[in-house]
Amino acid sequence: MTQTFSPDEKAVLNAVKYLPAISIIMPFEPKISLKTDLEYRLKMAVGKVEKELMNNYPSEKALPVMNRLKQLTGQINYNTHKKSIAIFLSPIVEKIFYLDIPVEEKTIIDESFEIRDLVYQKKQDVQYLVLMLSAKRSVMFLANSSEMKLVKSNMANQVTPAEKGNPERVANFSDPEERTEVLLDKFLHQMDDDLTLMLKAYPLPVFVMGAERVLGHYKKLTRHEQDITEFIHGNYEDLPEPEIFKIVQPHVSNWRQVKQVDLLHQLEKAMGAKKLAHGIEEVWQAATHKNCRLLLVERSFMYPARQGAEPDIIYKEETPTDYPFYIKDAVDDVIQKVLENGGDVEFTEDGLLNGYGRIALIQYY
């Protein structure tokens, strides 16, 4: 349905872009930080905005915006269990987002704001799992950019033949070498089960280390091909933890590339589980229905659109329009829907999602 506006209404709407829009994005974890600390940091951010407004805008434009900003910040909920907060204020929009994503603190004053600014400020934490395998033991670490912590260790002799498969089959082997190979597979199966549990708690890129023979066995039986970023070959079982950490560093030095590979693996896994929406129309529909875990979108992808007869349907807007409330960029709207409903958003390099229509949404499963 097309809506018409009077000349006076159009004049007001067109004038809006000349008024300041404010974005305040900052970490906000009341369950960890004292309320007084959060209030102080927020007060400092508001003060920074006020100083910039007064320096760059006439008082008749700056003061009304500052009054509205102070009213809006007075409504903040300090009982939330989220990780960050984003305050957006313009002449026609007032929004507070409580988000599950970690962010870097940032204030932005411009003629308009984009929801993408919020994603750009997201902290890109380096976190990954390391699984070191040998015929004797396995060790699992949780690592970041500066350290690695042991989270689980298993000895092969702690796994009895009866734990998996047919115990009689192991007991009746006359060939010791064949028996050793079967026991190794059983041990690796259990370690793969442990990795399943670990990935539920920490859905991170995985690096698997081990000798050629052990990794050869593991590659044949693992159910986590789409979770493993890289296999690192070598005999590392007797190395101390700091040495293992050093060996992994060259493989994570290009973290951006590591992250892109991991995101593609997540897409493939979700596609196999039939929990992936791809292409803007499918993604819009899924986001409207609030089934949003992780949105992936190419950095430069934008999509002007118009609303269909139902809220979960959109169509591409082929030509520019002066209709004030058409969807200028459906991608930005999808990002907002995902963040509002507790999902996460990652930008990828252009071209990485060509096979998915440049945008894809992993749903909960």
Short mmCIF file of C-alpha atoms in Angstrom, two decimals:
data_model
loop_
_atom_site.label_atom_id
_atom_site.label_comp_id
_atom_site.label_asym_id
_atom_site.label_seq_id
_atom_site.Cartn_x
_atom_site.Cartn_y
_atom_site.Cartn_z
CA MET A 1 0.00 0.00 0.00
CA THR A 2 1.35 3.45 -0.97
CA GLN A 3 1.09 6.24 1.56
CA THR A 4 1.09 9.90 0.46
CA PHE A 5 2.30 12.88 2.45
CA SER A 6 1.46 16.53 2.31
CA PRO A 7 4.17 19.01 1.23
CA ASP A 8 4.57 20.12 4.87
CA GLU A 9 5.03 16.54 6.07
CA LYS A 10 7.61 15.86 3.37
CA ALA A 11 9.51 18.99 4.32
CA VAL A 12 9.75 17.81 7.94
CA LEU A 13 10.89 14.32 6.95
CA ASN A 14 13.51 15.65 4.55
CA ALA A 15 14.80 18.08 7.16
CA VAL A 16 15.40 15.28 9.66
CA LYS A 17 18.71 14.28 8.07
CA TYR A 18 20.20 17.66 8.91
CA LEU A 19 19.69 17.16 12.64
CA PRO A 20 22.25 15.30 14.80
CA ALA A 21 21.90 11.58 15.44
CA ILE A 22 23.70 10.06 18.43
CA SER A 23 25.02 6.55 19.04
CA ILE A 24 26.52 5.47 22.36
CA ILE A 25 27.89 1.93 22.39
CA MET A 26 29.58 0.53 25.48
CA PRO A 27 30.19 -2.61 27.59
CA PHE A 28 27.42 -2.99 30.14
CA GLU A 29 27.40 -5.95 32.51
CA PRO A 30 25.55 -5.08 35.73
CA LYS A 31 26.01 -8.62 37.05
CA ILE A 32 29.80 -8.03 37.05
CA SER A 33 30.27 -4.27 37.46
CA LEU A 34 28.94 -2.06 40.23
CA LYS A 35 25.99 0.11 39.27
CA THR A 36 27.91 3.20 40.36
CA ASP A 37 30.75 2.33 37.95
CA LEU A 38 28.33 1.88 35.06
CA GLU A 39 26.56 5.14 35.90
CA TYR A 40 29.89 6.97 35.96
CA ARG A 41 31.01 5.57 32.58
CA LEU A 42 27.64 6.43 31.06
CA LYS A 43 27.80 9.94 32.51
CA MET A 44 31.24 10.41 30.96
CA ALA A 45 29.96 9.22 27.55
CA VAL A 46 26.99 11.61 27.74
CA GLY A 47 29.36 14.43 28.70
CA LYS A 48 31.53 13.67 25.69
CA VAL A 49 28.47 13.78 23.41
CA GLU A 50 27.32 17.08 24.96
CA LYS A 51 30.72 18.71 24.41
CA GLU A 52 30.84 17.63 20.77
CA LEU A 53 27.27 18.73 20.10
CA MET A 54 27.84 22.18 21.57
CA ASN A 55 31.03 22.58 19.53
CA ASN A 56 29.51 21.52 16.22
CA TYR A 57 25.81 22.43 16.29
CA PRO A 58 23.90 25.60 17.14
CA SER A 59 22.36 25.52 20.61
CA GLU A 60 18.79 25.43 19.24
CA LYS A 61 19.64 22.02 17.70
CA ALA A 62 22.01 20.68 20.35
CA LEU A 63 20.04 21.41 23.53
CA PRO A 64 16.79 19.61 22.59
CA VAL A 65 18.80 16.53 21.61
CA MET A 66 20.77 16.60 24.88
CA ASN A 67 17.59 16.89 26.93
CA ARG A 68 16.14 13.86 25.17
CA LEU A 69 19.39 11.93 25.62
CA LYS A 70 19.40 12.58 29.38
CA GLN A 71 15.78 11.46 29.60
CA LEU A 72 16.58 8.32 27.63
CA THR A 73 19.62 7.37 29.74
CA GLY A 74 17.46 7.80 32.83
CA GLN A 75 15.38 4.84 31.63
CA ILE A 76 18.26 2.36 31.52
CA ASN A 77 17.65 -1.02 33.14
CA TYR A 78 20.51 -1.95 35.48
CA ASN A 79 19.05 -5.40 36.16
CA THR A 80 19.82 -6.79 32.73
CA HIS A 81 22.11 -9.80 32.31
CA LYS A 82 23.49 -8.72 28.94
CA LYS A 83 27.05 -7.83 27.94
CA SER A 84 26.64 -4.44 26.27
CA ILE A 85 24.30 -1.56 25.60
CA ALA A 86 23.65 0.64 22.57
CA ILE A 87 21.73 3.91 22.74
CA PHE A 88 20.47 5.36 19.47
CA LEU A 89 18.83 8.79 19.38
CA SER A 90 17.73 10.87 16.41
CA PRO A 91 14.90 13.32 15.77
CA ILE A 92 12.59 10.39 14.93
CA VAL A 93 14.10 7.40 16.76
CA GLU A 94 14.87 6.60 20.41
CA LYS A 95 16.19 3.10 21.08
CA ILE A 96 18.09 1.25 23.77
CA PHE A 97 19.50 -2.18 22.88
CA TYR A 98 20.71 -4.64 25.53
CA LEU A 99 22.98 -7.06 23.70
CA ASP A 100 24.72 -10.40 24.21
CA ILE A 101 27.80 -9.35 22.27
CA PRO A 102 30.96 -7.77 23.75
CA VAL A 103 31.75 -4.34 22.27
CA GLU A 104 34.36 -1.61 22.33
CA GLU A 105 33.16 1.70 23.78
CA LYS A 106 32.30 4.27 21.12
CA THR A 107 30.26 7.47 20.72
CA ILE A 108 29.18 8.57 17.25
CA ILE A 109 27.54 11.85 16.27
CA ASP A 110 26.43 12.22 12.68
CA GLU A 111 23.53 13.20 10.46
CA SER A 112 22.26 9.64 10.70
CA PHE A 113 23.28 6.35 12.22
CA GLU A 114 23.53 2.82 10.89
CA ILE A 115 22.98 -0.32 12.91
CA ARG A 116 26.17 -1.59 11.25
CA ASP A 117 28.11 0.82 13.46
CA LEU A 118 27.17 -1.38 16.39
CA VAL A 119 28.55 -4.52 14.75
CA TYR A 120 31.73 -2.70 13.73
CA GLN A 121 32.36 -1.97 17.43
CA LYS A 122 32.06 -5.60 18.42
CA LYS A 123 35.15 -6.97 20.14
CA GLN A 124 36.96 -9.52 18.03
CA ASP A 125 38.21 -11.73 20.82
CA VAL A 126 40.78 -14.37 19.88
CA GLN A 127 39.53 -17.62 21.42
CA TYR A 128 39.97 -21.18 20.25
CA LEU A 129 40.29 -24.78 21.38
CA VAL A 130 43.39 -26.96 21.06
CA LEU A 131 43.09 -30.75 21.17
CA MET A 132 46.43 -32.54 21.44
CA LEU A 133 46.17 -36.27 20.65
CA SER A 134 48.59 -39.16 20.99
CA ALA A 135 48.25 -42.91 21.40
CA LYS A 136 48.90 -42.48 25.13
CA ARG A 137 46.80 -39.46 26.07
CA SER A 138 44.77 -36.46 24.97
CA VAL A 139 44.88 -32.92 26.31
CA MET A 140 42.38 -30.15 25.60
CA PHE A 141 43.13 -26.46 26.05
CA LEU A 142 41.09 -23.28 25.91
CA ALA A 143 43.30 -20.55 24.46
CA ASN A 144 43.22 -16.84 23.71
CA SER A 145 45.70 -14.31 22.36
CA SER A 146 47.95 -14.43 25.43
CA GLU A 147 47.55 -17.76 27.20
CA MET A 148 46.31 -21.32 27.11
CA LYS A 149 44.52 -23.13 29.94
CA LEU A 150 44.16 -26.85 30.43
CA VAL A 151 40.48 -27.88 30.55
CA LYS A 152 40.66 -31.67 30.19
CA SER A 153 43.23 -34.47 30.17
CA ASN A 154 42.74 -38.19 29.52
CA MET A 155 45.09 -41.17 29.57
CA ALA A 156 44.50 -43.91 27.01
CA ASN A 157 44.74 -46.66 29.64
CA GLN A 158 41.75 -45.10 31.41
CA VAL A 159 39.51 -46.21 28.53
CA THR A 160 38.53 -49.86 28.89
CA PRO A 161 37.71 -51.96 25.80
CA ALA A 162 34.16 -52.52 27.07
CA GLU A 163 33.32 -48.83 27.04
CA LYS A 164 32.51 -48.84 23.33
CA GLY A 165 31.82 -51.45 20.71
CA ASN A 166 32.24 -55.17 21.23
CA PRO A 167 34.61 -56.15 24.09
CA GLU A 168 34.87 -59.75 22.85
CA ARG A 169 36.25 -58.49 19.56
CA VAL A 170 39.16 -56.88 21.36
CA ALA A 171 39.76 -59.78 23.71
CA ASN A 172 39.96 -62.34 20.84
CA PHE A 173 42.65 -60.57 18.83
CA SER A 174 45.74 -62.73 18.34
CA ASP A 175 47.60 -59.96 16.50
CA PRO A 176 48.86 -57.43 19.11
CA GLU A 177 49.33 -54.74 16.44
CA GLU A 178 45.73 -55.06 15.26
CA ARG A 179 44.53 -54.94 18.87
CA THR A 180 46.55 -51.75 19.42
CA GLU A 181 44.91 -50.11 16.41
CA VAL A 182 41.40 -50.99 17.64
CA LEU A 183 42.14 -49.68 21.13
CA LEU A 184 43.50 -46.47 19.62
CA ASP A 185 40.29 -45.98 17.64
CA LYS A 186 38.23 -46.56 20.76
CA PHE A 187 40.24 -44.00 22.66
CA LEU A 188 39.93 -41.46 19.84
CA HIS A 189 36.17 -42.06 19.64
CA GLN A 190 35.88 -41.11 23.30
CA MET A 191 38.01 -38.00 22.78
CA ASP A 192 35.75 -37.03 19.90
CA ASP A 193 32.76 -37.38 22.24
CA ASP A 194 34.56 -35.12 24.72
CA LEU A 195 35.05 -32.56 21.94
CA THR A 196 31.31 -32.67 21.25
CA LEU A 197 30.61 -31.67 24.85
CA MET A 198 33.30 -29.00 24.81
CA LEU A 199 31.94 -27.40 21.64
CA LYS A 200 28.51 -27.09 23.21
CA ALA A 201 30.04 -24.97 25.95
CA TYR A 202 32.62 -23.23 23.74
CA PRO A 203 31.60 -23.06 20.05
CA LEU A 204 35.05 -21.97 18.89
CA PRO A 205 37.56 -22.81 16.15
CA VAL A 206 39.39 -26.07 16.90
CA PHE A 207 43.02 -26.95 16.22
CA VAL A 208 43.94 -30.64 16.51
CA MET A 209 47.58 -31.58 17.09
CA GLY A 210 49.21 -34.99 16.86
CA ALA A 211 51.51 -37.43 15.10
CA GLU A 212 50.70 -38.43 11.50
CA ARG A 213 49.49 -41.91 12.44
CA VAL A 214 47.19 -40.74 15.24
CA LEU A 215 45.68 -37.92 13.20
CA GLY A 216 45.17 -40.34 10.31
CA HIS A 217 42.99 -42.50 12.56
CA TYR A 218 41.21 -39.49 14.01
CA LYS A 219 40.36 -37.96 10.63
CA LYS A 220 38.58 -41.17 9.62
CA LEU A 221 36.32 -41.32 12.67
CA THR A 222 35.69 -37.76 13.84
CA ARG A 223 32.23 -36.24 13.59
CA HIS A 224 33.72 -32.75 13.74
CA GLU A 225 35.22 -32.20 10.30
CA GLN A 226 33.18 -28.98 10.06
CA ASP A 227 34.38 -27.74 13.46
CA ILE A 228 38.11 -28.32 12.99
CA THR A 229 39.94 -25.35 11.51
CA GLU A 230 43.28 -27.10 11.03
CA PHE A 231 45.26 -30.24 11.84
CA ILE A 232 48.80 -29.56 13.09
CA HIS A 233 51.06 -32.56 12.49
CA GLY A 234 53.88 -33.47 14.86
CA ASN A 235 54.75 -35.38 18.00
CA TYR A 236 53.95 -32.95 20.81
CA GLU A 237 52.83 -35.22 23.64
CA ASP A 238 55.86 -34.62 25.86
CA LEU A 239 56.00 -30.85 25.38
CA PRO A 240 55.11 -28.52 28.25
CA GLU A 241 52.09 -26.28 27.87
CA PRO A 242 54.01 -23.06 26.99
CA GLU A 243 55.78 -24.86 24.12
CA ILE A 244 52.47 -26.15 22.72
CA PHE A 245 51.12 -22.60 22.87
CA LYS A 246 54.13 -21.33 20.87
CA ILE A 247 53.67 -23.99 18.19
CA VAL A 248 50.02 -22.99 17.68
CA GLN A 249 50.75 -19.25 17.31
CA PRO A 250 51.71 -19.22 13.60
CA HIS A 251 48.42 -20.98 12.85
CA VAL A 252 46.32 -18.30 14.57
CA SER A 253 48.41 -15.24 13.65
CA ASN A 254 45.99 -14.38 10.84
CA TRP A 255 42.96 -14.49 13.12
CA ARG A 256 40.73 -12.87 10.54
CA GLN A 257 41.35 -15.77 8.18
CA VAL A 258 40.85 -18.30 10.98
CA LYS A 259 37.52 -16.70 11.80
CA GLN A 260 36.37 -16.71 8.18
CA VAL A 261 37.16 -20.43 7.83
CA ASP A 262 35.30 -21.16 11.05
CA LEU A 263 32.25 -19.21 9.87
CA LEU A 264 32.14 -21.16 6.61
CA HIS A 265 32.33 -24.41 8.57
CA GLN A 266 29.42 -23.25 10.73
CA LEU A 267 27.39 -22.48 7.60
CA GLU A 268 28.03 -25.92 6.13
CA LYS A 269 27.09 -27.58 9.40
CA ALA A 270 23.85 -25.59 9.70
CA MET A 271 23.00 -26.33 6.06
CA GLY A 272 23.41 -30.05 6.72
CA ALA A 273 21.13 -29.77 9.76
CA LYS A 274 18.55 -27.80 7.70
CA LYS A 275 18.94 -24.86 10.07
CA LEU A 276 20.22 -22.29 7.60
CA ALA A 277 18.33 -19.49 5.90
CA HIS A 278 20.20 -17.85 3.04
CA GLY A 279 19.42 -15.07 0.61
CA ILE A 280 17.80 -11.90 1.88
CA GLU A 281 14.19 -13.05 1.48
CA GLU A 282 14.71 -16.27 3.49
CA VAL A 283 16.81 -14.47 6.09
CA TRP A 284 14.21 -11.70 6.49
CA GLN A 285 11.51 -14.30 7.09
CA ALA A 286 13.55 -16.23 9.67
CA ALA A 287 14.59 -13.03 11.49
CA THR A 288 10.98 -11.81 11.59
CA HIS A 289 10.06 -15.10 13.29
CA LYS A 290 12.87 -14.49 15.84
CA ASN A 291 14.81 -17.66 15.02
CA CYS A 292 18.22 -16.00 15.09
CA ARG A 293 21.49 -17.43 16.39
CA LEU A 294 24.16 -16.06 14.05
CA LEU A 295 23.80 -13.75 11.05
CA LEU A 296 26.60 -13.67 8.49
CA VAL A 297 26.62 -10.90 5.90
CA GLU A 298 29.14 -9.61 3.39
CA ARG A 299 30.51 -6.27 4.50
CA SER A 300 29.30 -4.18 1.56
CA PHE A 301 25.96 -5.93 0.97
CA MET A 302 22.95 -3.61 0.98
CA TYR A 303 19.42 -4.34 -0.23
CA PRO A 304 16.76 -1.66 -0.79
CA ALA A 305 13.35 -3.30 -0.52
CA ARG A 306 9.64 -2.82 -0.03
CA GLN A 307 7.41 -4.55 2.47
CA GLY A 308 5.11 -7.31 1.24
CA ALA A 309 1.55 -7.99 2.33
CA GLU A 310 2.85 -9.87 5.41
CA PRO A 311 5.59 -8.70 7.83
CA ASP A 312 7.86 -11.63 6.91
CA ILE A 313 7.81 -10.90 3.17
CA ILE A 314 9.89 -8.31 1.31
CA TYR A 315 10.57 -7.57 -2.34
CA LYS A 316 13.55 -5.92 -3.97
CA GLU A 317 12.99 -2.25 -4.74
CA GLU A 318 14.38 -1.96 -8.27
CA THR A 319 14.28 1.83 -8.63
CA PRO A 320 14.88 4.69 -6.19
CA THR A 321 11.74 6.01 -4.54
CA ASP A 322 10.77 9.13 -2.66
CA TYR A 323 8.38 7.11 -0.52
CA PRO A 324 9.78 8.04 2.93
CA PHE A 325 9.12 4.73 4.66
CA TYR A 326 10.31 2.23 2.12
CA ILE A 327 13.05 -0.09 3.42
CA LYS A 328 16.25 1.77 2.59
CA ASP A 329 18.40 -1.24 3.47
CA ALA A 330 16.76 -4.53 4.47
CA VAL A 331 20.17 -5.80 5.63
CA ASP A 332 20.33 -3.15 8.37
CA ASP A 333 16.80 -4.06 9.44
CA VAL A 334 17.72 -7.74 9.63
CA ILE A 335 20.81 -6.92 11.72
CA GLN A 336 18.58 -5.01 14.13
CA LYS A 337 16.08 -7.89 14.36
CA VAL A 338 18.84 -10.39 15.08
CA LEU A 339 20.47 -8.27 17.78
CA GLU A 340 17.15 -7.43 19.45
CA ASN A 341 16.37 -11.14 19.72
CA GLY A 342 19.65 -12.16 21.33
CA GLY A 343 21.49 -13.29 18.19
CA ASP A 344 24.97 -12.41 17.00
CA VAL A 345 26.20 -10.81 13.77
CA GLU A 346 29.45 -11.25 11.87
CA PHE A 347 30.58 -9.39 8.75
CA THR A 348 32.57 -11.38 6.19
CA GLU A 349 34.77 -10.40 3.28
CA ASP A 350 32.91 -9.63 0.07
CA GLY A 351 32.55 -12.72 -2.10
CA LEU A 352 32.81 -15.21 0.75
CA LEU A 353 29.05 -15.79 0.79
CA ASN A 354 28.43 -15.78 -2.95
CA GLY A 355 26.98 -19.28 -2.73
CA TYR A 356 24.54 -18.15 -0.06
CA GLY A 357 23.14 -14.99 -1.66
CA ARG A 358 25.62 -12.78 0.26
CA ILE A 359 23.72 -13.21 3.53
CA ALA A 360 22.90 -16.22 5.72
CA LEU A 361 21.28 -16.82 9.09
CA ILE A 362 22.11 -19.82 11.28
CA GLN A 363 19.06 -20.74 13.34
CA TYR A 364 18.94 -22.39 16.74
CA TYR A 365 19.25 -26.18 16.80
#
